[in-house]
Coordinates of C-alpha atoms in Angstrom, one line a residue:
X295 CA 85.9 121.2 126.8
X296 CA 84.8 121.1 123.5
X297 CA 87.9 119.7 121.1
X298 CA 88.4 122.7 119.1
X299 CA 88.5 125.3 122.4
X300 CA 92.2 124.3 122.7
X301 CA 93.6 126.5 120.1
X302 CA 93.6 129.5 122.5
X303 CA 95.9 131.7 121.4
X304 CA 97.9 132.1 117.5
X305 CA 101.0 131.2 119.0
X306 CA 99.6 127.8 120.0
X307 CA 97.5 128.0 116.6
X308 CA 100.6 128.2 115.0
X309 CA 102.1 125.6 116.7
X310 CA 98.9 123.3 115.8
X311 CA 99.7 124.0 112.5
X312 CA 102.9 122.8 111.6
X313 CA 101.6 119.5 113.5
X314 CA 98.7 119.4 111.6
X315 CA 100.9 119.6 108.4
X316 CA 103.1 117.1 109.5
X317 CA 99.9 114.9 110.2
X318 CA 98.0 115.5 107.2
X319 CA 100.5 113.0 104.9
X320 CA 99.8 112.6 101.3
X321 CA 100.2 108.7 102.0
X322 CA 96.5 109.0 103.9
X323 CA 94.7 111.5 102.8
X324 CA 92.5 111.6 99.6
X325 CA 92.7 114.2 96.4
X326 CA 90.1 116.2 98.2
X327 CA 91.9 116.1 101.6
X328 CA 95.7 117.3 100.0
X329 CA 93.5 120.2 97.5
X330 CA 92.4 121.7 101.1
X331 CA 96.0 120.6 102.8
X332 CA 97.5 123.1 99.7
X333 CA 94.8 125.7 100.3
X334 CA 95.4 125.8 103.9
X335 CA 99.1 126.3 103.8
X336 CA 98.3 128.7 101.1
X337 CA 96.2 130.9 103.7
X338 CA 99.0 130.3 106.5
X339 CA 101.1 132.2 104.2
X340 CA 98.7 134.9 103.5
X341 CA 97.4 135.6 106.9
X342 CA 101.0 135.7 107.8
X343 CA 101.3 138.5 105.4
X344 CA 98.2 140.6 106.6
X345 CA 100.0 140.6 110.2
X346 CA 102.8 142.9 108.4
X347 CA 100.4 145.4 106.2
X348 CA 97.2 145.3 107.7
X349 CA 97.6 149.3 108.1
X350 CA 97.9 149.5 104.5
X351 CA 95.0 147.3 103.3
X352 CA 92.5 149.3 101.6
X353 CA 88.7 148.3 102.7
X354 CA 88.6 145.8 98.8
X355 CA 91.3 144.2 100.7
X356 CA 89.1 143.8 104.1
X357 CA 85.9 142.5 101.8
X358 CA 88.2 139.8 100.7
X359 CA 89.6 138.5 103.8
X360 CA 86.3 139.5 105.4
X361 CA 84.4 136.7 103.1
X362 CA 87.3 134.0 104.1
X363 CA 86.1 134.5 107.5
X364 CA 82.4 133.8 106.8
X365 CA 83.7 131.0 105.0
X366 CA 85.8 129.2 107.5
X367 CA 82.9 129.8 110.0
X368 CA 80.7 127.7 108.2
X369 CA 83.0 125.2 107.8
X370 CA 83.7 124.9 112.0
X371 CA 79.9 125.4 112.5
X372 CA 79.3 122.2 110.4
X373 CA 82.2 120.0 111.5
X374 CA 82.8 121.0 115.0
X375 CA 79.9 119.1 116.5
X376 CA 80.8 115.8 114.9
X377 CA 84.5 115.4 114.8
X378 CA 87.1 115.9 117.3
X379 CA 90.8 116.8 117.2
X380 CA 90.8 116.1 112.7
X381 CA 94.2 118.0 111.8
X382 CA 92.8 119.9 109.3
X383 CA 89.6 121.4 111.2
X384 CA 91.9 122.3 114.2
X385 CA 93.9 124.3 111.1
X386 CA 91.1 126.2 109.9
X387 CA 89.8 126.9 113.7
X388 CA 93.0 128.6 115.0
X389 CA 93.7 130.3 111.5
X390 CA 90.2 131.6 111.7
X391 CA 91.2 133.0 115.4
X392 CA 94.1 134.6 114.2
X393 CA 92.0 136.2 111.0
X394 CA 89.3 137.4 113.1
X395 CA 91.9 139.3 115.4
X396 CA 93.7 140.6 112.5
X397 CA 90.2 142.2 110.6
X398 CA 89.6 144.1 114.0
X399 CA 92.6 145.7 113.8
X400 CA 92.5 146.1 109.9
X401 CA 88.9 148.0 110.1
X402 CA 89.9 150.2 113.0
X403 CA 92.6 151.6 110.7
X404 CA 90.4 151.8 108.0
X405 CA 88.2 154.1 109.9
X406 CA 90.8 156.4 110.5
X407 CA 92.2 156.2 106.9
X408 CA 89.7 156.2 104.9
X409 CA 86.5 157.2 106.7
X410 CA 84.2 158.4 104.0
X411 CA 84.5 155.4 102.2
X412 CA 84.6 152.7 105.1
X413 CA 80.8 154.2 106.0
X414 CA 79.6 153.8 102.7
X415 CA 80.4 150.1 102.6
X416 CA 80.7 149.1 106.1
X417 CA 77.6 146.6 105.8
X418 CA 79.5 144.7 103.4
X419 CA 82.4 143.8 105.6
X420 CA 79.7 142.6 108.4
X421 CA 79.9 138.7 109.0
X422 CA 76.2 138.7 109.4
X423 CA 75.6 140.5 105.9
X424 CA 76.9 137.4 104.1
X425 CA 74.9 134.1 104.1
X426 CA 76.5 131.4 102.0
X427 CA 75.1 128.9 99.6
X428 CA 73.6 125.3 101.0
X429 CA 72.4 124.2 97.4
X430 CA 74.6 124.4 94.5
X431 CA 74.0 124.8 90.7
X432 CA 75.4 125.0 87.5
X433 CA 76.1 127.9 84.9
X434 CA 73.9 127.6 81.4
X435 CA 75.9 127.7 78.2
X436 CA 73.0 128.6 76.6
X437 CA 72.3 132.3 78.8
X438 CA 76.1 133.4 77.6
X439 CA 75.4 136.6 75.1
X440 CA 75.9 136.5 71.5
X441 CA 77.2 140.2 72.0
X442 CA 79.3 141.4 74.3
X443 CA 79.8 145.7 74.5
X444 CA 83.8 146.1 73.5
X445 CA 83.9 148.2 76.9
X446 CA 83.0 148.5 80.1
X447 CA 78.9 150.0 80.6
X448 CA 79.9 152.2 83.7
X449 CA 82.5 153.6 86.0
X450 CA 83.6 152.6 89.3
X451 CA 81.8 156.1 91.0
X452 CA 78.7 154.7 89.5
X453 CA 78.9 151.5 90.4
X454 CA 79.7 153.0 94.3
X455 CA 76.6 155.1 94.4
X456 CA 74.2 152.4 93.4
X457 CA 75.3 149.9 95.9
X458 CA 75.5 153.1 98.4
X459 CA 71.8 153.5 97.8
X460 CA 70.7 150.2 98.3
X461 CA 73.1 150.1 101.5
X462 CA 71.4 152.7 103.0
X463 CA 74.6 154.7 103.4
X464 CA 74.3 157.2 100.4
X465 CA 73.6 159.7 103.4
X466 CA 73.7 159.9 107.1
X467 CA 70.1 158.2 108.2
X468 CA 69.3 157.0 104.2
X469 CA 66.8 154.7 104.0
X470 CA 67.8 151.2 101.8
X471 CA 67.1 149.6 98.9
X472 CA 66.6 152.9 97.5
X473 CA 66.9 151.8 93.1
X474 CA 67.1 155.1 91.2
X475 CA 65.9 154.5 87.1
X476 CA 69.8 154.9 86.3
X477 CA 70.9 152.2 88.4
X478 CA 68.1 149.7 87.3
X479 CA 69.4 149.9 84.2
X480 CA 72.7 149.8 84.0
X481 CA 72.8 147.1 86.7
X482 CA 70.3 145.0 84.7
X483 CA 71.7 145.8 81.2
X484 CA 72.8 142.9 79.1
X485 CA 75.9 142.7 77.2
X486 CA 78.2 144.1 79.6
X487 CA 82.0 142.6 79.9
X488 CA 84.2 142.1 82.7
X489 CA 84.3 143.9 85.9
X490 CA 81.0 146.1 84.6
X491 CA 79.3 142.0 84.6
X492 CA 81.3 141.0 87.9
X493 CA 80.0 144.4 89.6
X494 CA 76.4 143.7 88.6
X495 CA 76.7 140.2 90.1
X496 CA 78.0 141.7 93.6
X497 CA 75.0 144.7 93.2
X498 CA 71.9 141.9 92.7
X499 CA 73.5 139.5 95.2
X500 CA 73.1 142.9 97.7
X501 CA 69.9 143.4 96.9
X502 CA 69.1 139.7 97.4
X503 CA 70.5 139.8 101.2
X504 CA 69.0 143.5 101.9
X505 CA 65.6 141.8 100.9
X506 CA 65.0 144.6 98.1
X507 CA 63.2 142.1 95.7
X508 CA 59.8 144.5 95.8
X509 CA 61.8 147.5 94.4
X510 CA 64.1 146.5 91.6
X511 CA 61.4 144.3 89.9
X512 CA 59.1 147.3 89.5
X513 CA 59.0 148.9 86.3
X514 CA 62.1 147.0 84.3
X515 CA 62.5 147.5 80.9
X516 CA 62.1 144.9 78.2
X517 CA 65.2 143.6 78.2
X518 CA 65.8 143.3 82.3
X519 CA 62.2 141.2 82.3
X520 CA 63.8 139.2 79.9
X521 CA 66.9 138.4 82.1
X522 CA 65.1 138.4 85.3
X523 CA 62.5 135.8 84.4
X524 CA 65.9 133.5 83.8
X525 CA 67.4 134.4 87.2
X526 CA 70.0 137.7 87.2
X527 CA 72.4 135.5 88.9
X528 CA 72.5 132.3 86.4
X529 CA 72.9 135.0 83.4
X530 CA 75.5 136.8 84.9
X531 CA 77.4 134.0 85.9
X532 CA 77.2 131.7 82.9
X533 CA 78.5 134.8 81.3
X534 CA 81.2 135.1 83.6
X535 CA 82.2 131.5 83.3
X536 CA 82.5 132.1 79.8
X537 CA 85.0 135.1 80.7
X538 CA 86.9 132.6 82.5
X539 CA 87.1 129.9 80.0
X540 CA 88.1 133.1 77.6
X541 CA 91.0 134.1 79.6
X542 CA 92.2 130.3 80.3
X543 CA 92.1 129.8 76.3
X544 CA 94.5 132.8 76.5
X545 CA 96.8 131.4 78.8
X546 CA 95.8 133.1 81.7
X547 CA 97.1 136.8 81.2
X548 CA 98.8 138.1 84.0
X549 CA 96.4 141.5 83.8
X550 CA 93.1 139.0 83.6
X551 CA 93.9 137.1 86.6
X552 CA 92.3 139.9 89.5
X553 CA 89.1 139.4 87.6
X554 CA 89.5 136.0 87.0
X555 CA 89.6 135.1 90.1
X556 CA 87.0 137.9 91.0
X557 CA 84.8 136.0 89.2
X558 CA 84.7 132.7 91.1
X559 CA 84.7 134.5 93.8
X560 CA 81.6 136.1 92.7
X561 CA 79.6 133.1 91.4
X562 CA 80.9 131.2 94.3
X563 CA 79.1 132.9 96.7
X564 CA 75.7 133.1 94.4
X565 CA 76.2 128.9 94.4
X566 CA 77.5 128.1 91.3
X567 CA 80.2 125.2 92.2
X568 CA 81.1 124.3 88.5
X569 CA 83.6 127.7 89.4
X570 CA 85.5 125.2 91.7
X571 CA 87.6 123.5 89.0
X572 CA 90.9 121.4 90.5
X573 CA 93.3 122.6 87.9
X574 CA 91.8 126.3 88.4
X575 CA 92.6 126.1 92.1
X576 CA 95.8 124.9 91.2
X577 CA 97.2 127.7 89.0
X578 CA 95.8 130.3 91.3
X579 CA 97.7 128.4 94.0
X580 CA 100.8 129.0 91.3
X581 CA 99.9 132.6 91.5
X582 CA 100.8 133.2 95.3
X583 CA 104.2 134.7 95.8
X584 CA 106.4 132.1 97.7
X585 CA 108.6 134.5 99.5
X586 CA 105.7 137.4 100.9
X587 CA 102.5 135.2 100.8
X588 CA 100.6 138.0 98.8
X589 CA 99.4 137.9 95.2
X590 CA 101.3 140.6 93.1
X591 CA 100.4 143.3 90.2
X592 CA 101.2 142.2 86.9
X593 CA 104.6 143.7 85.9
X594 CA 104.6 146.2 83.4
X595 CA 107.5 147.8 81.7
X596 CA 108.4 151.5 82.4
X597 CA 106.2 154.0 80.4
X598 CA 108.5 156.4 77.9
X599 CA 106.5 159.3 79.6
X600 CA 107.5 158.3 83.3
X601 CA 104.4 157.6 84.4
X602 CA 103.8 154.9 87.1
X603 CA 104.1 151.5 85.3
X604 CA 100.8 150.7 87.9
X605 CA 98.8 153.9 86.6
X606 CA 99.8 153.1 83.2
X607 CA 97.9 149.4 83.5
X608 CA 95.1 150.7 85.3
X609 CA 94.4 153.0 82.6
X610 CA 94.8 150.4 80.2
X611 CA 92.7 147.6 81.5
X612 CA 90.2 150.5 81.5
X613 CA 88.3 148.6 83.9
X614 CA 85.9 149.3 86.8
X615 CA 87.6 147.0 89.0
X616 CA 86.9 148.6 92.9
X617 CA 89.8 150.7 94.1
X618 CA 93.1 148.8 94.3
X619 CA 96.0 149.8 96.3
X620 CA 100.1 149.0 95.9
X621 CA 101.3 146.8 98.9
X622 CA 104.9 146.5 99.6
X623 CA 107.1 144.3 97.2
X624 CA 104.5 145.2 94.7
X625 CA 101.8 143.5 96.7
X626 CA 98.0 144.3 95.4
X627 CA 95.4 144.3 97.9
X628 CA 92.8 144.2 95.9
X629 CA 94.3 141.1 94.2
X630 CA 95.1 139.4 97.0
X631 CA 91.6 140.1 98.5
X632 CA 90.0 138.2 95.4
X633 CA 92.9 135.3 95.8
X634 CA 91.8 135.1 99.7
X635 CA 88.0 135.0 98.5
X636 CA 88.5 132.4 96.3
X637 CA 90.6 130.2 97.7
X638 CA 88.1 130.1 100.9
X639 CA 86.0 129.3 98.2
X640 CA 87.2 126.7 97.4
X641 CA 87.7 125.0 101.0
X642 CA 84.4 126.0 101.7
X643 CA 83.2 124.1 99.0
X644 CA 85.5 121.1 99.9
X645 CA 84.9 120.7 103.0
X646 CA 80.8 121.4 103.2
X647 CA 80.9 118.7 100.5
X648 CA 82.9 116.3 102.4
X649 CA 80.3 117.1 105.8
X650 CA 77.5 116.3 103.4
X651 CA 78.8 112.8 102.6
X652 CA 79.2 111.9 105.8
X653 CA 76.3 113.0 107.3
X654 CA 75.0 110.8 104.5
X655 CA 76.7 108.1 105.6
X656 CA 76.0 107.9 109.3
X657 CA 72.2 108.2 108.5
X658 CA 72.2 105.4 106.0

């Protein structure tokens, strides 16, 4: 029986776990080895939390979990043919059991919630859509824009309809990678900030997987030819990096952390690894509620008009972040789909790195 076929059920993954923890001492392990210990225990938590509101989590929060899957599948695909019982494989083996079992359940109440909006981006949440990166690279100081626009380029609806049309799912039958002359260029415009920059990002690294090269690069306008002939992905993400190192100067802002952690996300999954700093992981590690496992709202104070404190933010932030959705003890699912993401990120990166070295070694 193949080593890592003993974690048959989440009761005995659980159990593994807490051995595994126990196991996994600082005393022998390396840096690398206690960063992926931290990020393990880390998903324990939130996992553990998804078991208690996966009725509530909208289909932002699926996406996110949904990628942590993909993620921790690639790491057992690499290492389970050359190690054995290693604590910290066995971990992310019978958490991945009990996160696959969890997303079933999650989707089928998604379909009966929210139906409209689970067929429009029901691609996305496929394991199969998502192929992630074997070569990494590094974002370009010198692609970050000397302007940025002081608001966001276009609105969530917009942003929907023009990954709906390259999904195939604008319409019952529709035909993909459908690029109308609005969405060209508005998801190839420079300049734009935030979650506008983020949601280009996510709609090119769609059309990169849905094999839509022929149609977007016909007819672009001066500006998109200029950016496309320096790679879509290494502009928007350099850009984004500067976002981050924006908001870190800052001191991380409570109401900047969703994208911040949106954008490694993001890049993480186009290839960029200089995303995967230590101290970064570290502080979004800070982030995680101790007591629930989840990764809150930022608090707000109560508006003089009596309006939600939540609807008062959103308005604020006046951003086109993807729909978000209140959790119980102030639990934000689509925050804590973008903490999942990245932190699966992060041991993705970790441990593929790791494989790579020694695989190097035992072929010397």
């Amino acid at each position: 029986m193949h080593p890592f076929h003993t974690c048959s059920s989440v009761s005995m993954c659980l159990s593994f776990i807490f051995l595994a923890l126990i196991l996994l001492s600082p005393s022998t392990s390396s840096a690398t080895d206690d960063l992926s210990k931290n990020i393990i225990e880390a998903l324990q938590k939130v996992i553990f939390f998804m078991e208690s509101e996966y009725k509530n989590i909208n289909l932002d929060g699926a996406f996110g979990f949904r990628i942590l899957q993909v993620q921790m599948e690639d790491i057992v695909k690499k290492w389970g043919p050359v190690l054995g019982c290693r604590p910290q494989h066995l971990l992310i083996e019978c958490l991945l059991k009990q996160l696959k079992l969890l997303l079933e359940k999650t989707e089928s109440a998604l379909r009966r919630n929210d139906p409209q909006y689970y067929q429009e981006f029901e691609p996305i949440l496929r394991s199969n859509f998502w192929i992630l990166p074997h070569m990494w690279n590094q974002t370009e100081p010198t692609l970050v824009y000397h302007v940025l626009k002081d608001q966001e380029c276009f609105h969530e609806e917009t942003s929907d309809k023009c990954i709906g049309l390259l999904l195939g799912t604008w319409r019952n039958g529709g035909v993909p990678c459908m690029v109308t002359d609005t969405c060209k260029n508005i998801m190839t415009q420079p300049g734009c900030p935030d979650y506008s920059l983020s949601h280009q990002l996510l709609y090119i690294r769609i059309w990169k997987l849905k094999g839509c090269h022929h149609i977007l690069e016909d007819g672009w306008s001066e500006a998109a030819a200029s950016l496309a002939a320096q790679d879509f992905e290494s502009v928007f993400c350099s850009n984004m990096m500067q976002g981050n190192l924006k908001i870190e100067v800052n001191g991380f802002p409570p109401h900047l952390r969703d994208l911040f952690m949106e954008n490694i996300l993001l890049c993480g999954l186009a290839g960029f690894s200089d995303f995967y700093k230590s101290h970064w992981l570290k502080l979004i590690l800070s982030w995680q509620d101790p007591d629930t496992g989840c990764f809150r709202m930022p608090e707000t104070t109560k508006s003089v008009n009596g309006k939600n404190p939540f609807e008062d933010l959103t308005q604020m932030l006046r951003r086109v972040k993807r729909r978000d959705k209140k959790l119980k003890d102030g639990c934000s699912s689509h925050t804590t789909a973008m903490a999942v993401g990245t932190l699966g990120g992060f041991l993705h990166y970790y441990q593929t790195s790791q494989w790579k070295r020694d695989r190097h070694r035992r072929f010397q």
